[in-house]
Each structure stands twice: as C-alpha cells, then as structure tokens.
Coordinates of C-alpha atoms and ligand atoms in Angstrom, one line a residue:
M12 CA 0.0 0.0 0.0
N13 CA 1.4 3.4 -0.9
R14 CA 1.6 6.0 1.8
E15 CA 0.0 9.2 0.5
R16 CA -3.8 9.0 0.7
I17 CA -5.2 10.4 -2.5
G18 CA -8.4 12.4 -3.0
W19 CA -9.8 12.9 -6.5
T20 CA -12.6 15.0 -7.8
G21 CA -13.8 15.1 -11.5
L22 CA -14.7 11.6 -12.8
G23 CA -15.3 12.4 -16.4
N24 CA -13.7 10.9 -19.5
M25 CA -10.2 11.6 -18.2
G26 CA -10.6 11.4 -14.4
T27 CA -12.0 7.9 -14.2
P28 CA -9.2 6.1 -16.1
M29 CA -6.6 8.1 -14.2
V30 CA -8.1 7.1 -10.9
K31 CA -8.2 3.4 -12.0
N32 CA -4.5 3.5 -12.7
L33 CA -3.8 4.9 -9.2
L34 CA -5.9 2.2 -7.6
K35 CA -4.0 -0.4 -9.7
A36 CA -0.7 1.0 -8.4
G37 CA -1.9 0.4 -4.8
Y38 CA -3.0 3.9 -3.7
T39 CA -6.1 4.4 -1.6
V40 CA -8.3 6.8 -3.5
E41 CA -11.3 8.7 -2.1
A42 CA -13.4 10.2 -4.8
F43 CA -16.1 12.8 -5.3
N44 CA -18.0 13.8 -8.4
R45 CA -20.7 16.4 -8.6
T46 CA -23.0 13.9 -10.4
R47 CA -22.6 11.2 -7.8
E48 CA -23.6 8.3 -10.2
K49 CA -20.5 8.9 -12.2
E50 CA -18.4 7.7 -9.2
Q51 CA -19.7 4.2 -9.7
E52 CA -16.9 3.0 -12.1
A53 CA -14.2 4.2 -9.8
I54 CA -15.9 2.7 -6.7
E55 CA -16.2 -0.7 -8.5
A56 CA -12.4 -0.4 -9.1
G57 CA -11.8 0.1 -5.4
A58 CA -12.2 3.8 -4.6
T59 CA -14.3 5.0 -1.7
S60 CA -16.7 7.9 -1.9
A61 CA -16.3 11.2 0.0
A62 CA -19.3 12.9 1.6
D63 CA -18.5 16.3 0.1
L64 CA -15.6 18.4 -1.2
K65 CA -14.7 19.7 2.3
T66 CA -14.2 16.1 3.5
L67 CA -12.2 15.2 0.4
G68 CA -9.8 18.1 1.0
A69 CA -9.3 17.6 4.7
N70 CA -9.1 13.7 4.6
N71 CA -6.4 13.2 2.0
D72 CA -2.7 14.0 1.6
V73 CA -2.7 14.8 -2.1
V74 CA -5.9 15.9 -3.8
F75 CA -6.4 15.9 -7.6
V76 CA -8.9 17.9 -9.6
M77 CA -9.9 17.0 -13.1
V78 CA -12.9 19.1 -14.2
S79 CA -14.1 20.9 -17.3
D80 CA -12.8 24.5 -17.0
D81 CA -11.8 27.6 -15.1
E82 CA -15.3 28.2 -13.6
A83 CA -15.6 24.6 -12.3
S84 CA -12.0 24.7 -10.9
K85 CA -12.7 27.9 -9.0
E86 CA -16.0 26.6 -7.6
I87 CA -14.2 23.4 -6.4
F88 CA -11.3 25.2 -4.8
S89 CA -13.8 27.4 -2.8
T90 CA -12.7 28.3 0.7
E91 CA -16.4 28.7 1.6
N92 CA -17.8 25.3 0.8
G93 CA -15.2 23.6 -1.5
L94 CA -12.0 21.7 -1.2
L95 CA -10.3 24.4 0.8
S96 CA -13.1 25.0 3.3
G97 CA -11.7 22.6 6.0
D98 CA -8.3 22.2 7.7
V99 CA -6.0 21.5 4.7
S100 CA -2.7 22.6 6.1
G101 CA 0.2 20.5 4.6
R102 CA -2.1 19.1 1.9
L103 CA -0.9 19.1 -1.7
F104 CA -3.6 20.1 -4.3
I105 CA -3.0 19.3 -8.0
N106 CA -5.2 20.7 -10.7
V107 CA -4.8 18.5 -13.8
S108 CA -7.7 20.2 -15.6
T109 CA -6.9 22.6 -18.5
V110 CA -7.4 26.2 -17.2
S111 CA -5.9 29.6 -17.8
P112 CA -2.6 30.6 -16.2
D113 CA -4.5 33.3 -14.3
T114 CA -6.9 30.8 -12.8
S115 CA -4.0 28.6 -11.8
K116 CA -2.2 31.5 -10.1
H117 CA -5.5 32.5 -8.3
I118 CA -5.9 28.9 -7.0
N119 CA -2.3 28.8 -5.9
E120 CA -2.8 31.9 -3.8
L121 CA -5.9 30.4 -2.2
C122 CA -4.0 27.2 -1.3
I123 CA -1.1 29.3 0.2
S124 CA -3.6 31.2 2.3
K125 CA -4.8 27.9 3.8
K126 CA -1.2 26.7 4.5
A127 CA -1.6 24.1 1.7
T128 CA 0.5 23.8 -1.5
F129 CA -0.5 23.7 -5.1
L130 CA 0.8 22.3 -8.4
E131 CA -0.8 22.9 -11.8
A132 CA -0.4 19.7 -13.9
P133 CA -2.5 19.8 -17.0
V134 CA -2.0 16.7 -19.2
S135 CA -1.3 16.2 -22.9
G136 CA -3.0 13.1 -24.3
S137 CA -6.6 11.9 -24.4
V138 CA -8.6 9.0 -23.1
K139 CA -6.4 6.2 -24.5
P140 CA -3.2 7.6 -22.9
A141 CA -5.1 8.2 -19.7
Q142 CA -6.2 4.5 -19.7
D143 CA -2.6 3.3 -20.6
G144 CA -0.9 5.6 -18.1
T145 CA 1.0 7.3 -20.9
L146 CA 0.0 10.9 -20.5
I147 CA 2.5 13.8 -20.6
I148 CA 2.2 16.0 -17.5
L149 CA 3.0 19.7 -17.8
A150 CA 3.6 20.9 -14.3
G151 CA 4.1 24.4 -12.9
G152 CA 4.9 25.1 -9.2
E153 CA 7.5 24.6 -6.5
K154 CA 10.2 21.9 -7.1
S155 CA 9.5 20.4 -3.6
D156 CA 5.8 19.9 -4.5
Y157 CA 6.7 18.5 -7.9
E158 CA 9.1 16.0 -6.2
R159 CA 6.3 15.0 -3.8
A160 CA 4.0 14.4 -6.7
E161 CA 6.4 12.6 -9.0
P162 CA 5.9 9.0 -7.6
I163 CA 2.2 9.5 -8.2
F164 CA 2.7 11.0 -11.7
K165 CA 4.7 7.9 -12.7
N166 CA 1.5 5.9 -12.6
L167 CA -0.4 8.3 -14.8
S168 CA 2.2 9.3 -17.4
K169 CA 5.1 8.3 -19.6
M170 CA 6.7 11.7 -19.0
S171 CA 6.3 14.6 -16.6
V172 CA 8.1 17.9 -16.7
L173 CA 8.3 20.8 -14.3
L174 CA 8.3 23.9 -16.5
G175 CA 8.7 26.7 -13.9
A176 CA 6.4 28.7 -11.6
V177 CA 2.6 28.2 -11.6
G178 CA 1.3 29.5 -14.9
T179 CA 4.0 27.9 -17.1
G180 CA 2.3 24.5 -17.1
A181 CA -1.1 26.1 -18.2
S182 CA 0.7 28.1 -20.9
A183 CA 2.4 25.0 -22.3
K184 CA -0.9 23.1 -22.3
L185 CA -2.6 25.9 -24.3
A186 CA 0.3 25.9 -26.8
I187 CA 0.2 22.1 -27.4
N188 CA -3.6 22.2 -27.7
Y189 CA -3.3 24.9 -30.3
F190 CA -1.1 22.5 -32.3
L191 CA -3.7 19.8 -31.8
A192 CA -6.5 22.0 -33.0
L193 CA -4.5 23.0 -36.1
T194 CA -3.9 19.4 -36.9
V195 CA -7.5 18.3 -36.5
Q196 CA -8.7 21.3 -38.5
G197 CA -6.1 20.6 -41.2
L198 CA -7.0 16.9 -41.4
A199 CA -10.7 17.8 -41.8
E200 CA -10.1 20.4 -44.4
T201 CA -7.7 18.1 -46.4
V202 CA -10.1 15.2 -46.4
Q203 CA -13.0 17.5 -47.4
F204 CA -10.9 19.0 -50.2
A205 CA -10.0 15.6 -51.5
T206 CA -13.5 14.1 -51.4
D207 CA -14.9 17.3 -53.1
S208 CA -12.5 16.5 -55.9
G209 CA -13.7 13.0 -56.3
V210 CA -11.0 11.2 -54.1
D211 CA -12.3 8.4 -51.8
A212 CA -12.0 9.4 -48.1
A213 CA -10.4 6.0 -47.2
D214 CA -7.8 6.4 -49.9
M215 CA -6.9 10.0 -48.8
L216 CA -6.6 9.0 -45.2
N217 CA -4.4 6.1 -46.2
I218 CA -2.1 8.4 -48.1
I219 CA -2.0 10.8 -45.1
N220 CA -1.3 8.0 -42.6
E221 CA 1.4 6.3 -44.6
G222 CA 3.2 9.5 -45.4
A223 CA 5.4 12.0 -43.4
V224 CA 2.4 14.1 -42.3
G225 CA 0.6 11.1 -40.8
S226 CA 0.7 11.0 -37.0
A227 CA -0.8 9.3 -34.0
I228 CA -3.6 11.8 -34.0
T229 CA -4.5 11.4 -37.8
K230 CA -4.4 7.6 -37.3
L231 CA -6.5 7.7 -34.1
K232 CA -9.2 9.9 -35.8
T233 CA -9.4 8.0 -39.1
P234 CA -12.2 5.6 -38.0
S235 CA -14.4 8.5 -36.8
I236 CA -14.1 10.2 -40.2
L237 CA -14.8 7.1 -42.1
N238 CA -17.8 6.0 -40.0
N239 CA -19.1 9.6 -39.5
D240 CA -19.3 8.8 -35.8
F241 CA -17.7 11.1 -33.2
P242 CA -18.1 9.8 -29.6
A243 CA -16.2 12.2 -27.3
A244 CA -12.7 11.3 -26.2
F245 CA -11.9 15.0 -26.1
A246 CA -15.1 16.9 -26.3
L247 CA -15.2 19.7 -29.0
K248 CA -16.5 22.1 -26.3
H249 CA -13.3 21.7 -24.3
M250 CA -11.1 22.4 -27.4
F251 CA -13.2 25.5 -28.1
K252 CA -12.6 26.5 -24.4
D253 CA -8.8 26.0 -24.8
L254 CA -8.7 28.1 -28.0
R255 CA -10.6 30.8 -26.2
L256 CA -8.1 30.7 -23.4
A257 CA -5.2 30.9 -25.8
K258 CA -6.8 34.0 -27.5
E259 CA -7.2 35.5 -24.1
Q260 CA -3.4 34.9 -23.6
Q261 CA -2.9 37.2 -26.7
L262 CA -2.4 34.4 -29.2
N263 CA -2.7 36.4 -32.5
S264 CA -0.8 34.3 -35.0
P265 CA -2.3 34.2 -38.5
L266 CA -4.3 31.0 -38.2
S267 CA -5.4 31.4 -34.6
T268 CA -8.4 33.6 -35.3
P269 CA -10.0 31.5 -38.1
L270 CA -9.3 28.4 -36.1
Y271 CA -11.0 29.8 -33.1
E272 CA -14.0 30.9 -35.2
S273 CA -14.2 27.5 -36.8
F274 CA -14.5 25.7 -33.4
K275 CA -16.8 28.4 -32.1
A276 CA -19.2 27.8 -35.1
A277 CA -19.0 24.0 -34.6
N278 CA -19.8 24.4 -30.9
N279 CA -22.7 26.7 -31.7
D280 CA -23.8 24.1 -34.3
G281 CA -24.5 21.7 -31.4
L282 CA -21.4 19.6 -31.7
G283 CA -19.8 20.6 -28.3
N284 CA -20.4 17.2 -26.7
S285 CA -19.1 15.3 -29.7
D286 CA -15.4 14.6 -30.2
L287 CA -13.2 17.5 -31.4
M288 CA -12.9 15.6 -34.8
A289 CA -16.6 16.4 -35.4
I290 CA -15.1 19.6 -36.8
Y291 CA -15.2 17.5 -40.0
K292 CA -18.9 17.0 -39.7
H293 CA -19.3 20.8 -39.2
L294 CA -17.2 21.5 -42.4
K295 CA -19.2 19.0 -44.4
K296 CA -22.3 21.0 -43.7
Ligands
NAP18 P1 -15.6 15.6 -19.1 O1 -15.7 14.2 -19.4 O2 -16.6 16.5 -19.7 O3 -15.8 15.7 -17.5 C1 -15.8 16.9 -16.8 C2 -15.8 16.7 -15.3 O4 -15.9 18.0 -14.7 C3 -17.1 15.9 -14.8 O5 -16.6 15.2 -13.7 C4 -18.0 17.1 -14.3 O6 -18.9 16.7 -13.3 C5 -17.0 18.0 -13.8 N1 -17.5 19.4 -13.6 C6 -17.8 20.3 -14.6 N2 -18.3 21.4 -14.1 C7 -18.3 21.3 -12.7 C8 -18.6 22.1 -11.6 N3 -19.1 23.3 -11.8 N4 -18.5 21.6 -10.4 C9 -18.0 20.4 -10.2 N5 -17.6 19.5 -11.2 C10 -17.8 20.0 -12.4 O7 -14.2 16.2 -19.3 P2 -12.8 15.5 -19.6 O8 -12.7 15.1 -21.0 O9 -12.6 14.5 -18.5 O10 -11.8 16.7 -19.4 C11 -11.5 17.3 -18.1 C12 -10.4 18.3 -18.3 O11 -9.3 17.7 -18.9 C13 -10.8 19.5 -19.1 O12 -10.2 20.7 -18.6 C14 -10.2 19.2 -20.5 O13 -9.9 20.3 -21.3 C15 -8.9 18.5 -20.0 N6 -8.4 17.5 -21.0 C16 -9.2 16.6 -21.6 C17 -8.6 15.7 -22.5 C18 -9.5 14.7 -23.3 O14 -9.0 14.1 -24.3 N7 -10.7 14.4 -22.8 C19 -7.3 15.6 -22.7 C20 -6.4 16.5 -22.0 C21 -7.0 17.4 -21.1 P3 -20.4 16.1 -13.7 O15 -20.2 14.7 -14.0 O16 -21.2 16.4 -12.5 O17 -20.8 16.9 -14.9

C-alpha cells in the first residue's frame, strides 16, 4: 500500500481512467463527483466515496482535480464550501484540468492562504493515454511539491516535466492544444478538399497516414471520419474553451483567429459534446 492518501474530484472521460491507474498502483483513493452516479466505475475499481468536497480536501494528503474549465475549478477550490473549506494545512492540491494561467495563479494563492501547497499539472494526451498511463504531464509550481507528486505521476504518465512557476504548465498546455486543433482542422479540411475533388476518403486517409504528415492523431481519428461517428474522447467544447483561453493569452498568430472561429461555429452548431474531430462534420455542412 502506498503511503500518500489520494483524493480525487472530477470523474469524467479523463478522471475515471486516471483514478483506476492509481488504484491499480496500490494507492487508496477517495473520490467525489458532482453527479454522484459517475463515481460508480471508480468505486467498483476500489475507490471510496467522499461525503463532500470539504471532507475530500481535509481527509487526504494529495488531492487531484480533473474538471471541465476555469469556472468549475474555481468553484471546487472554494474556501467557503469547497476543497479548501476545512483544515487543509500540509495538503498538496494538484489541478490536472486545463485552465488559464491566471486561474492557476489564483488557486495557488488560495492554497497558500490555507497553508496548503499547489501544483498545476495539465495533461497532454486523451482517453487512451489516460487508460494506458502514458499521458504527458506539464507541471508548474515549486520543485519540492513536484518531487512529492512525481511518484504518483509515474502511474499516470510516460513523461512529466516541471516547466517553472505556476502558470507555465497552463501556458504549455494551451500551446500544445493549439497545435492539436490546427492538426485536427487541417486533417478535416484536407479530407474534405480531396472528397470534393472525387477522391475516396479512405484512400486519402491512407495516403496521409502512410506519409510523413501522418501522426498518432491522424491515425486515431481516421475511423471516426470514415464512420461519420464522433463519440467524445476529447469533447469539442473543451477544445473551443482551450482556443478561447489561448486567444485571451494574446495568441494572435495568422491561423489562430479563423481556427478559433471554426471551433466556435461548430460548438454553436450543437457539436460541443461530440469529439473534437466532429469539426469534420461541421465543415461538411
Ligand atoms: P468531461 O468528461 O466533460 O468531465 C468533466 C468533469 O468536470 C465531470 O466530472 C464534471 O462533473 C466536472 N464538472 C464540470 N463542471 C463542474 C462544476 N461546476 N463543479 C463540479 N464539477 C464539475 O471532461 P474530460 O474530458 O474528463 O476533461 C476534463 C479536463 O481535462 C478539461 O479541462 C479538459 O480540457 C482536459 N483534458 C481533456 C482531455 C480529453 O481528451 N478528454 C485531454 C487532456 C485534457 P459532472 O459529472 O457532474 O458533470
């Protein structure tokens, strides 16, 4: 049995497989999800269920948060009725959600005010790497906190890196997701262009995947395009949120505005809960 008791809130597409890997590694995990039924899979894998966020924060040594966005993170880290509302001195809080650098810095201050410590640790990689424990963790914070978290990170990731102070991890995450959005948009536009010109989609995807521009992501998304089926691994609404955060960080490069507008239109089109590759479905319209 590993020594640090782990608390975890946010049992969505990413949180649940990550918790299962920690349980597999022998950690005790206490879990809490706003929609309580979604705790079931983690409980069946050996987690216990916390009464509320206050208990989760006070009962555990290291507490992870994996929720949608800035608003959800701020709500969860509330000192009134959230994770930080009890006695949390000496606890380490780790936000693995994707949020803005400013939100990360705000949460860091709240943790310090409660004599706890904080690491931001957004992850690169989707559901499959979360299941396989092969995520890439982009941390920002104090070295001592990072070293405390490292043995836990080893069960979630193939690589973790401490980039600097709180804010640097969030910035790196927004940057890598910009590249991901460019790739997915580029793949969708390319297949659309080819099929409009009479080329079969399967042939075009084969050419892409066997050539130098083929990548893990183009291969992963190929079945979705061919089957016109986009179950969310990484929901399009979350990518839209990440592009909005990047724009708020003054990303003004030539493709950033049309890319942002494309995901915004797809989200408004009702595709937010589909996988981000549903940008293809949006373009086809
Ligand atoms: P998801 O499946 O949509 O799950 C979102 C989680 O956030 C759920 O547990 C949800 O609780 C919780 N939540 C949302 N608003 C909340 C609030 N106001 N208070 C409390 N809980 C709240 O999302 P996901 O795909 O796991 O992604 C989680 C985070 O990881 C996001 O920041 C995303 O950008 C990032 N990320 C995702 C991927 C990916 O491929 N999916 C990859 C890397 C990073 P309920 O069940 O009650 O709704």
